[in-house]
Amino acid sequence: MLALLLQNGHLRLETSYPRPIPRQDEALIRVRLAGICGTDLALVEGYKGGYNGVPGHEYVGEVVEAPGNEEWVGRRVVGEINTACGQCDRCTQGLVTHCRERRVLGIKDWDGAFAEYLVSPLSLLHRPPPTVPDTSAVFTEPLAAAYAALRDMPDDLRQRPPATLRILIVGDGRLGQLLARVFQAEGYRPLLLGRHPSKLALARSCGIATTRQIDTSAEYDIAVDASGRPETLATLLGHVRPRGAIILKTTAAHPASLDLAPLVVNEIRLIGSRCGPFPRALTALEQTQIDPRPLISATYPLSAALEAMEHARRPDAIKVLLQP
Ligand SMILES: [Zn+2]
Ligand SMILES: [Zn+2]
């Protein structure tokens, strides 16, 4: 099959990559659309110590084989991306997305969605409601990741009336745009900080306040970092009020050093946040609380995946899709 392969930091198209073979309780899925994420670009730069395999962890597809579970064949699906063994200490504590044995689709030990087919455990699959088009369903994984930021807010802040919280979202790219829409849909009034006039205009077109600069004296209850730049955290430490929170959504390829004293002095809560609830994301798409389709910058055939990855790197690009 056709697949985009990452090996030793180099991407190349393979025309005869072996099609994966599903086992019992797994599905062979024909990919209908896949989305390129900042993590994919970071993987090429060496994030996660250099993943070798097929990247891609945002997809919508159709089940074509499901050994032992034939009723799944023909179903349209989206999929969660962390496998769980169900037996290790993390899994038994309910931390299934942190399983010690986990494989991560397109990121760790599991060939991903930038290919004609992928294999997934059935237990990770969800069925998008029929009214949700593929072009929206392909956003389920990153939208769920955006909802994770809401879930991961400290309780004392979540219990406040949403409109009374000052929320800053940093980064006008793929994840920042979704985060701003999620907070807005939940009644918050986020301010989106970004560098790109066209991307900020896109957020404003759905009523989200934007800025290209933080006032030196501005203070926020919560700052959410989706900037992709590790140095953003140092700036945010100066703009979050005492006992406020910073939620980190960024997976940067490179480490940064910073002065943590303001974190201690101001008793700021620093929270890492990664994967989120698929059912919540699918409900938001079904109820059209969030329409992610204006975020699609371009759709490329899988045969042009190298060009698509280059496009996704451009400063003006938001979401670039691949269609096998
Ligand atoms: Zn991602
Ligand atoms: Zn486990």
XYZ file of C-alpha atoms and ligand atoms in Angstrom:
326
model
C 0.000 0.000 0.000
C 0.953 3.655 -0.267
C 2.341 5.096 2.979
C 4.397 8.024 4.214
C 7.331 6.630 6.148
C 9.508 8.407 8.703
C 12.910 6.822 9.156
C 15.904 8.338 10.940
C 14.363 11.786 10.650
C 13.671 11.490 6.929
C 10.269 11.280 5.295
C 9.650 9.320 2.134
C 6.732 7.875 0.241
C 6.617 4.085 0.073
C 4.499 2.634 -2.710
C 4.663 -0.972 -1.531
C 4.613 -0.698 2.259
C 3.069 -3.881 3.713
C -0.613 -3.539 4.549
C -1.065 -4.266 8.279
C -2.920 -7.435 9.271
C -5.601 -7.194 11.977
C -5.792 -9.788 14.747
C -8.756 -10.811 16.884
C -10.470 -7.715 18.381
C -8.667 -5.412 15.990
C -9.899 -3.696 12.843
C -8.280 -3.011 9.507
C -9.333 0.530 8.671
C -9.220 2.189 5.279
C -8.209 5.787 5.977
C -10.616 8.310 4.418
C -8.974 11.493 5.717
C -6.013 12.165 8.012
C -4.875 15.417 9.613
C -1.328 16.698 10.033
C -0.605 17.845 13.591
C 2.230 19.807 15.182
C 3.378 16.559 16.787
C 3.954 15.056 13.331
C 6.191 17.983 12.429
C 7.998 17.681 15.785
C 8.529 13.932 15.210
C 10.406 14.718 12.012
C 12.641 17.016 14.073
C 13.377 14.254 16.560
C 10.686 14.633 19.263
C 10.229 11.351 21.196
C 13.787 10.361 20.405
C 13.053 9.792 16.752
C 10.040 7.705 15.827
C 10.496 5.289 12.937
C 7.327 4.251 11.143
C 4.218 5.708 9.533
C 3.208 8.967 11.272
C -0.357 10.284 11.586
C -2.730 10.029 14.553
C -5.764 12.066 13.444
C -8.048 10.185 11.096
C -11.492 9.142 10.037
C -11.800 5.849 8.213
C -13.915 2.847 7.399
C -13.550 -0.640 8.865
C -12.844 -3.154 6.096
C -11.885 -6.192 8.211
C -12.576 -7.106 11.845
C -11.674 -10.731 12.546
C -14.221 -12.243 14.923
C -16.303 -9.043 14.961
C -17.666 -8.863 11.432
C -20.503 -6.526 12.465
C -17.876 -3.758 12.486
C -17.172 -4.066 8.756
C -18.418 -1.000 6.870
C -18.600 1.220 9.948
C -17.156 4.713 9.767
C -14.820 5.269 12.710
C -12.438 7.649 14.433
C -9.886 6.262 16.874
C -8.178 7.018 20.153
C -4.432 6.786 19.918
C -3.081 5.117 23.096
C -3.221 1.358 23.521
C -3.675 0.054 27.071
C -2.641 -3.378 28.368
C -5.343 -3.290 31.065
C -3.044 -4.995 33.564
C -0.170 -2.726 34.588
C -0.329 -0.515 37.698
C -1.239 2.544 35.615
C -4.091 0.780 33.828
C -5.495 -0.649 37.064
C -5.443 2.874 38.556
C -7.519 4.092 35.621
C -4.599 5.887 33.959
C -5.196 3.995 30.732
C -3.712 6.650 28.454
C -0.513 6.312 30.507
C -0.201 2.517 30.256
C 3.399 1.420 30.792
C 3.199 -0.814 27.736
C 1.388 1.679 25.583
C 1.857 2.140 21.895
C 0.748 5.438 20.408
C -0.685 5.638 16.912
C 1.802 7.229 14.549
C 4.002 8.320 17.476
C 5.332 5.237 19.267
C 5.580 1.611 18.075
C 2.385 1.734 15.988
C 2.074 2.647 12.307
C -0.248 5.602 11.863
C -2.756 7.167 9.508
C -0.617 8.637 6.716
C -1.221 5.449 4.751
C -4.029 3.761 2.885
C -4.747 1.464 5.843
C -4.074 1.197 9.557
C -4.898 -1.372 12.240
C -6.498 -0.427 15.567
C -7.899 -2.288 18.566
C -11.707 -2.126 18.369
C -11.772 -0.845 21.952
C -10.260 2.473 20.807
C -12.786 3.145 18.034
C -15.741 5.529 18.126
C -18.451 6.008 15.521
C -19.041 9.616 14.480
C -22.749 10.508 14.264
C -23.942 10.318 10.635
C -24.543 14.075 10.451
C -20.848 14.788 11.112
C -19.009 14.941 7.754
C -15.547 13.397 7.325
C -14.054 16.890 7.127
C -15.256 17.532 10.698
C -14.800 13.998 12.060
C -11.094 14.101 11.176
C -10.753 16.783 13.893
C -12.072 14.501 16.667
C -8.650 13.650 18.129
C -7.280 17.213 18.331
C -10.673 18.512 19.480
C -10.681 15.914 22.264
C -7.182 17.120 23.182
C -8.571 20.655 23.409
C -11.392 19.444 25.689
C -8.709 17.883 27.894
C -7.666 21.424 28.868
C -11.149 22.031 30.326
C -11.071 18.702 32.122
C -7.622 19.468 33.539
C -8.500 22.891 35.004
C -8.079 22.999 38.802
C -11.457 22.475 40.513
C -11.523 25.871 42.248
C -11.219 27.592 38.877
C -13.645 25.305 37.074
C -16.289 26.010 39.722
C -16.191 29.744 39.009
C -18.786 31.136 36.551
C -17.027 30.850 33.168
C -17.589 34.474 32.184
C -15.746 35.708 35.295
C -12.476 33.953 34.455
C -9.762 35.707 32.496
C -8.382 33.107 30.104
C -5.426 33.549 27.789
C -4.738 31.028 25.043
C -1.322 31.300 23.451
C -0.860 30.118 19.879
C -3.086 30.779 16.865
C -2.209 27.482 15.159
C -3.998 24.144 14.955
C -4.500 23.455 18.648
C -4.819 27.078 19.805
C -7.704 27.638 17.397
C -9.540 24.559 18.696
C -8.828 25.487 22.328
C -10.272 28.967 21.813
C -13.434 27.487 20.260
C -13.816 24.923 23.052
C -13.529 27.533 25.810
C -15.884 29.841 23.933
C -18.436 27.042 23.424
C -18.395 26.420 27.186
C -19.236 30.044 27.999
C -15.727 31.346 28.675
C -14.394 34.488 27.024
C -10.874 33.508 26.012
C -8.336 35.907 24.584
C -6.287 34.298 21.812
C -2.698 35.509 21.537
C -1.009 34.862 18.202
C 1.408 36.192 15.638
C -0.436 35.680 12.375
C -3.019 38.285 11.295
C -4.901 35.873 8.995
C -5.192 33.206 11.686
C -6.311 35.707 14.308
C -8.912 37.016 11.851
C -10.257 33.480 11.497
C -10.754 33.284 15.267
C -12.389 36.724 15.356
C -14.815 35.608 12.640
C -16.393 33.313 15.221
C -16.435 35.931 17.937
C -13.173 35.124 19.740
C -11.166 38.093 21.038
C -7.585 38.156 19.773
C -4.373 40.057 20.333
C -0.836 40.064 18.960
C 0.698 41.263 22.221
C 0.037 40.917 25.953
C -0.140 44.188 27.877
C 2.792 44.303 30.287
C 0.423 44.627 33.256
C -2.192 42.084 32.088
C -2.979 39.231 34.474
C -4.947 36.069 33.791
C -6.563 33.396 35.933
C -5.619 30.690 33.454
C -3.148 30.643 30.587
C -3.177 27.776 28.111
C -0.001 27.305 26.104
C -0.422 25.898 22.609
C 2.355 27.962 21.099
C 4.686 25.086 20.272
C 7.541 27.138 21.724
C 9.053 26.053 25.046
C 10.114 29.634 25.874
C 6.453 30.762 26.079
C 6.215 29.401 29.614
C 8.699 31.975 30.930
C 6.513 34.777 29.559
C 3.332 33.266 30.980
C 4.810 33.067 34.479
C 4.738 36.863 34.477
C 1.097 37.104 33.416
C -0.765 34.611 35.587
C -2.210 35.858 38.868
C -1.166 34.305 42.182
C -2.866 30.880 42.629
C -3.763 30.914 38.937
C -2.962 28.080 36.547
C -0.948 27.439 33.425
C -2.047 24.519 31.270
C 0.636 23.259 28.901
C -0.591 21.693 25.672
C 2.638 22.119 23.754
C 4.859 19.260 22.683
C 8.027 21.035 21.620
C 10.908 19.151 20.061
C 13.511 21.055 22.080
C 13.942 21.690 25.811
C 14.081 25.161 27.351
C 15.550 26.466 30.590
C 13.673 28.969 32.716
C 13.542 30.659 36.112
C 10.920 28.810 38.156
C 10.990 31.235 41.108
C 7.809 33.104 39.990
C 5.984 29.770 39.941
C 6.764 29.244 43.631
C 6.389 32.844 44.793
C 2.994 33.238 43.100
C 1.884 29.667 43.855
C 0.935 29.090 40.240
C -0.407 25.666 39.304
C 1.412 24.212 36.282
C -0.534 21.468 34.535
C 0.462 19.199 31.665
C -2.427 18.151 29.453
C -2.444 15.737 26.533
C -5.187 13.413 25.257
C -8.865 14.038 25.855
C -12.404 12.652 25.766
C -13.563 11.513 22.298
C -17.282 11.325 23.236
C -17.251 14.984 24.326
C -15.584 16.033 21.058
C -18.049 14.031 18.950
C -20.999 15.559 20.808
C -19.652 19.060 20.153
C -19.311 18.243 16.451
C -22.766 16.674 16.265
C -24.424 19.628 17.977
C -22.339 21.979 15.786
C -21.162 23.761 18.942
C -17.862 23.778 17.087
C -17.345 23.757 13.317
C -13.657 23.064 12.657
C -13.915 23.041 8.858
C -12.843 26.682 8.341
C -9.498 25.593 9.850
C -8.706 23.375 6.836
C -5.966 25.116 4.853
C -5.568 22.447 2.168
C -6.263 18.806 1.333
C -3.620 16.785 -0.519
C -3.751 13.294 -1.981
C -1.597 10.857 -0.006
C 0.695 10.634 -3.044
C 1.590 14.306 -2.365
C 2.191 13.752 1.369
C 5.681 15.282 1.272
C 4.281 18.515 -0.176
C 1.478 18.391 2.392
C 3.985 18.158 5.268
C 5.857 21.147 3.843
C 2.595 23.067 3.565
C 1.733 22.257 7.197
C 5.030 23.874 8.217
C 4.198 27.184 6.563
C 3.388 29.977 9.013
C 0.027 30.664 7.338
C -1.133 27.016 7.412
C -3.578 25.737 9.995
C -4.874 22.219 9.296
C -3.572 20.315 6.281
C -5.369 17.072 5.435
C -4.274 13.963 3.539
C -6.688 11.923 1.479
C -5.437 8.417 0.608
Zn -1.747 15.589 17.473
Zn -1.189 -0.936 31.035
